[in-house]
CSV table of C-alpha atoms in Angstrom, one decimal:
chain,number,residue,atom,x,y,z
A,403,MET,CA,0.0,0.0,0.0
A,404,PRO,CA,1.2,3.6,-0.6
A,405,VAL,CA,3.3,5.2,2.2
A,406,SER,CA,0.7,8.0,2.2
A,407,ASP,CA,-2.1,5.6,3.3
A,408,LEU,CA,-3.0,4.2,6.7
A,409,LEU,CA,-3.6,0.6,7.5
A,410,VAL,CA,-6.1,0.0,10.3
A,411,ARG,CA,-5.9,-3.4,12.1
A,412,ARG,CA,-8.8,-4.6,14.2
A,413,LEU,CA,-7.1,-7.1,16.5
A,414,GLY,CA,-10.1,-8.2,18.6
A,415,LEU,CA,-9.4,-9.4,22.2
A,416,MET,CA,-5.7,-10.0,22.7
A,417,GLU,CA,-3.3,-10.3,25.7
A,418,TYR,CA,-1.4,-7.1,26.4
A,419,LYS,CA,2.2,-8.3,26.3
A,420,PRO,CA,2.2,-9.7,22.7
A,421,VAL,CA,0.6,-6.6,21.3
A,422,TRP,CA,3.1,-4.4,23.2
A,423,ARG,CA,6.1,-6.4,21.9
A,424,ALA,CA,4.7,-6.3,18.4
A,425,MET,CA,4.4,-2.5,18.6
A,426,GLN,CA,8.0,-2.2,19.7
A,427,THR,CA,9.2,-4.5,16.9
A,428,PHE,CA,7.1,-2.6,14.3
A,429,THR,CA,8.5,0.7,15.5
A,430,ASP,CA,12.1,-0.5,15.6
A,431,GLN,CA,12.0,-2.2,12.2
A,432,ARG,CA,10.1,0.4,10.2
A,433,ASP,CA,11.8,2.8,7.8
A,434,THR,CA,10.9,5.9,5.9
A,435,ASN,CA,8.9,3.8,3.4
A,436,THR,CA,6.8,2.0,5.9
A,437,PRO,CA,3.1,3.0,5.9
A,438,ASP,CA,1.6,4.1,9.2
A,439,GLU,CA,-0.8,1.8,11.0
A,440,LEU,CA,-3.5,2.1,13.6
A,441,TRP,CA,-4.2,-0.9,15.8
A,442,LEU,CA,-7.5,-1.3,17.7
A,443,VAL,CA,-7.8,-4.0,20.4
A,444,GLU,CA,-9.4,-5.0,23.6
A,445,HIS,CA,-7.2,-6.4,26.4
A,446,PRO,CA,-8.1,-9.0,29.1
A,447,PRO,CA,-7.8,-7.3,32.6
A,448,VAL,CA,-4.4,-5.8,33.1
A,449,PHE,CA,-2.8,-2.8,34.9
A,450,THR,CA,0.0,-1.0,33.0
A,451,GLN,CA,2.4,1.3,34.7
A,452,GLY,CA,4.2,4.0,32.7
A,453,GLN,CA,7.9,4.8,32.8
A,454,ALA,CA,7.5,7.5,35.5
A,455,GLY,CA,4.9,5.4,37.4
A,456,ARG,CA,5.1,5.4,41.2
A,457,ALA,CA,4.3,2.2,43.1
A,458,GLU,CA,2.1,3.9,45.6
A,459,HIS,CA,-0.5,4.5,42.9
A,460,VAL,CA,-1.1,0.8,42.7
A,461,LEU,CA,-3.3,0.3,45.7
A,462,ALA,CA,-4.6,-3.3,45.7
A,463,PRO,CA,-4.2,-5.0,42.3
A,464,GLY,CA,-5.4,-8.4,43.6
A,465,ASP,CA,-5.4,-11.0,40.8
A,466,ILE,CA,-4.9,-8.5,38.0
A,467,PRO,CA,-1.3,-8.4,36.7
A,468,VAL,CA,0.7,-5.2,36.8
A,469,ILE,CA,3.0,-4.7,33.8
A,470,GLN,CA,5.8,-2.0,33.8
A,471,VAL,CA,5.8,-0.5,30.2
A,472,ASP,CA,7.7,2.0,28.2
A,473,ARG,CA,5.1,4.7,27.7
A,474,GLY,CA,4.6,8.0,29.4
A,475,GLY,CA,2.2,8.5,32.3
A,476,GLN,CA,1.2,6.6,35.5
A,477,VAL,CA,-0.8,3.5,36.1
A,478,THR,CA,-4.1,2.7,34.2
A,479,TYR,CA,-6.4,-0.2,33.7
A,480,HIS,CA,-7.3,-2.1,30.5
A,481,GLY,CA,-10.1,-4.6,30.3
A,482,PRO,CA,-12.9,-5.9,28.0
A,483,GLY,CA,-15.4,-3.2,27.0
A,484,GLN,CA,-12.7,-0.6,26.5
A,485,ILE,CA,-11.4,0.4,23.1
A,486,VAL,CA,-7.6,0.6,23.1
A,487,ALA,CA,-6.1,2.3,20.0
A,488,TYR,CA,-2.5,2.4,19.1
A,489,PRO,CA,-1.5,4.9,16.4
A,490,LEU,CA,1.9,3.8,15.0
A,491,ILE,CA,2.6,7.0,13.2
A,492,ASP,CA,5.7,8.6,11.7
A,493,ILE,CA,5.1,12.0,13.0
A,494,LYS,CA,8.3,13.3,11.6
A,495,ARG,CA,7.2,12.3,8.1
A,496,LEU,CA,3.8,14.0,8.8
A,497,GLN,CA,5.6,17.1,10.1
A,498,MET,CA,3.6,16.8,13.2
A,499,GLY,CA,4.8,17.6,16.7
A,500,VAL,CA,4.2,15.5,19.8
A,501,ARG,CA,1.8,18.1,21.3
A,502,GLU,CA,-0.1,18.3,18.0
A,503,LEU,CA,-0.5,14.5,18.0
A,504,VAL,CA,-1.7,14.4,21.6
A,505,THR,CA,-4.2,17.3,20.9
A,506,GLY,CA,-5.4,15.5,17.8
A,507,ILE,CA,-6.0,12.2,19.6
A,508,GLU,CA,-8.0,14.1,22.3
A,509,GLN,CA,-10.0,16.0,19.7
A,510,ALA,CA,-10.9,12.7,17.9
A,511,ILE,CA,-12.3,11.3,21.2
A,512,VAL,CA,-14.2,14.6,21.8
A,513,ASP,CA,-15.6,14.3,18.3
A,514,VAL,CA,-16.8,10.7,18.9
A,515,LEU,CA,-18.5,11.8,22.1
A,516,LYS,CA,-20.1,14.7,20.3
A,517,SER,CA,-21.5,12.3,17.7
A,518,TYR,CA,-23.5,10.7,20.6
A,519,SER,CA,-24.5,14.2,21.9
A,520,VAL,CA,-22.1,13.9,24.8
A,521,ASP,CA,-19.9,16.9,25.8
A,522,GLY,CA,-16.3,15.8,26.5
A,523,GLN,CA,-13.3,18.0,27.2
A,524,PRO,CA,-9.5,17.7,27.6
A,525,VAL,CA,-8.0,19.0,30.8
A,526,ALA,CA,-4.8,21.0,30.7
A,527,GLY,CA,-1.9,19.1,32.3
A,528,ALA,CA,-3.9,15.8,32.6
A,529,PRO,CA,-3.8,14.1,29.2
A,530,GLY,CA,-7.1,12.4,28.2
A,531,VAL,CA,-10.7,13.3,27.9
A,532,TYR,CA,-13.2,14.0,30.7
A,533,ILE,CA,-17.0,14.5,31.1
A,534,ASP,CA,-17.6,17.1,33.8
A,535,GLY,CA,-14.3,16.1,35.5
A,536,VAL,CA,-14.9,12.3,35.2
A,537,LYS,CA,-12.4,10.5,33.0
A,538,ILE,CA,-13.7,8.5,30.0
A,539,ALA,CA,-10.4,8.2,28.0
A,540,SER,CA,-6.8,8.1,29.0
A,541,LEU,CA,-3.7,8.7,26.8
A,542,GLY,CA,-0.1,7.6,27.1
A,543,LEU,CA,2.4,7.7,24.2
A,544,ARG,CA,6.0,6.9,23.4
A,545,ILE,CA,7.9,8.6,20.6
A,546,ARG,CA,11.0,6.8,19.3
A,547,ARG,CA,13.0,8.3,16.4
A,548,GLY,CA,10.0,10.4,15.4
A,549,ARG,CA,7.6,7.5,15.5
A,550,SER,CA,4.8,7.0,17.9
A,551,PHE,CA,3.5,3.9,19.7
A,552,HIS,CA,1.2,3.1,22.6
A,553,GLY,CA,-1.9,5.3,22.5
A,554,LEU,CA,-5.4,5.8,24.0
A,555,ALA,CA,-7.9,3.8,26.1
A,556,PHE,CA,-11.6,4.7,25.7
A,557,ASN,CA,-14.1,3.3,28.2
A,558,ILE,CA,-17.2,2.1,26.4
A,559,ASN,CA,-19.0,-0.5,28.4
A,560,MET,CA,-16.5,-2.1,30.9
A,561,ASP,CA,-16.4,-3.1,34.5
A,562,LEU,CA,-15.0,0.0,36.2
A,563,GLU,CA,-14.3,-1.7,39.6
A,564,PRO,CA,-10.6,-2.3,38.9
A,565,PHE,CA,-10.0,1.4,38.7
A,566,GLN,CA,-10.8,1.5,42.4
A,567,ARG,CA,-7.7,-0.6,43.0
A,568,ILE,CA,-5.4,2.2,41.7
A,569,ASN,CA,-5.0,5.9,41.6
A,570,PRO,CA,-6.0,6.3,37.9
A,571,CYS,CA,-3.2,8.1,36.0
A,572,GLY,CA,-1.7,9.0,39.4
A,573,TYR,CA,-4.7,11.0,40.7
A,574,GLU,CA,-6.1,9.9,44.0
A,575,GLY,CA,-9.9,9.6,43.9
A,576,LEU,CA,-10.2,10.3,40.2
A,577,GLN,CA,-13.5,9.0,39.0
A,578,VAL,CA,-14.0,7.2,35.7
A,579,THR,CA,-17.0,6.5,33.5
A,580,ASN,CA,-18.2,4.6,30.4
A,581,LEU,CA,-19.8,6.0,27.3
A,582,SER,CA,-22.6,3.5,27.8
A,583,ALA,CA,-23.6,5.6,30.9
A,584,PHE,CA,-24.6,8.4,28.5
A,585,ALA,CA,-25.8,6.8,25.3
A,586,ARG,CA,-26.8,3.5,23.8
A,587,VAL,CA,-23.7,2.2,22.0
A,588,SER,CA,-22.1,-0.9,20.5
A,589,MET,CA,-18.3,-1.4,20.5
A,590,LEU,CA,-18.2,-1.9,16.8
A,591,GLU,CA,-20.1,1.3,16.1
A,592,VAL,CA,-17.9,3.3,18.4
A,593,GLU,CA,-14.8,1.8,16.9
A,594,ASP,CA,-16.0,2.8,13.4
A,595,ARG,CA,-16.5,6.4,14.6
A,596,LEU,CA,-13.2,6.5,16.3
A,597,ILE,CA,-11.3,5.3,13.2
A,598,SER,CA,-13.0,8.0,11.1
A,599,CYS,CA,-12.3,10.7,13.6
A,600,LEU,CA,-8.6,9.7,14.2
A,601,CYS,CA,-8.0,9.5,10.4
A,602,LYS,CA,-9.5,13.0,10.0
A,603,VAL,CA,-7.3,14.6,12.7
A,604,LEU,CA,-4.2,12.7,11.5
A,605,GLY,CA,-4.8,13.9,7.9
A,606,TYR,CA,-5.7,10.5,6.3
A,607,ASN,CA,-9.4,11.3,5.8
A,608,HIS,CA,-10.5,8.5,3.3
A,609,ARG,CA,-7.0,7.2,2.6
A,610,PHE,CA,-7.1,4.2,4.9
A,611,ARG,CA,-7.9,0.5,4.7
A,612,VAL,CA,-9.3,-1.7,7.5
A,613,VAL,CA,-8.3,-5.3,8.0
A,614,GLU,CA,-9.7,-7.7,10.6
A,615,GLY,CA,-7.5,-9.7,13.0
A,616,GLY,CA,-3.8,-10.5,13.2
A,617,LEU,CA,-0.6,-8.7,14.2
A,618,PRO,CA,1.8,-7.9,11.4
C-alpha cells in the first residue's frame, strides 16, 4: 500500500504483552517507506504502569497483573469493553509535533463523544478526555526516532471496579466512567466512529484500509 495511506488493524481481544512487543518491533524495524498503522484492540484485565509510574498509585491489584511498560504516564487499567487504539505514526514524516499528536487524539475522542450528543473535554496538564471532570479516556504515548506507539484507552462498556484498585493516571480519587452511561452504544459502532475521527485529525481522511485480526 502507498506510504501516504494508513492501515487500520482490528485485532479483537488480545493479551497485552504480545501486542506491546509487536508495537515495539514494528517501530524498531520500520523505515521511511513503511506506511503508518492504527491498531484497535481489547485487552483482558491488566494494569499498565508508565515509565514514571510510582508504586504507591497501585493500591490493591489483587489477581490482576501489573506490567511495567515504556510509555509516558502513570498507572491505568485495561479490560474488556474498552477500546484501546495504538497509532503507529511517523510524526516526523507528517511534520507533526508531539503536542499536536496528543491534541489531535484528544480531539478525535471529543468528536466521537459529540456524535453521541455527549460533551467531553481535555483537561490541561492531565492528558485524556473528561466528562464534567470524570475521566472517560486516557492517553499515554512513546515517541522513538520520530515514530509513535502506545496510544489511547476509551471506556465504552466495561467493568470499572478495577479502577478503584489504583489511583488512575496517578490521581487519588479520580472518577472514571463509560460512554454507555450516556448513550446506547455498541463497541463496533464506536470503533468505526473513532477510526474515522482519528483518520481525520491525522490527515488521512479517506486514505485508509481496515483489516480484521492478526498482528503484522
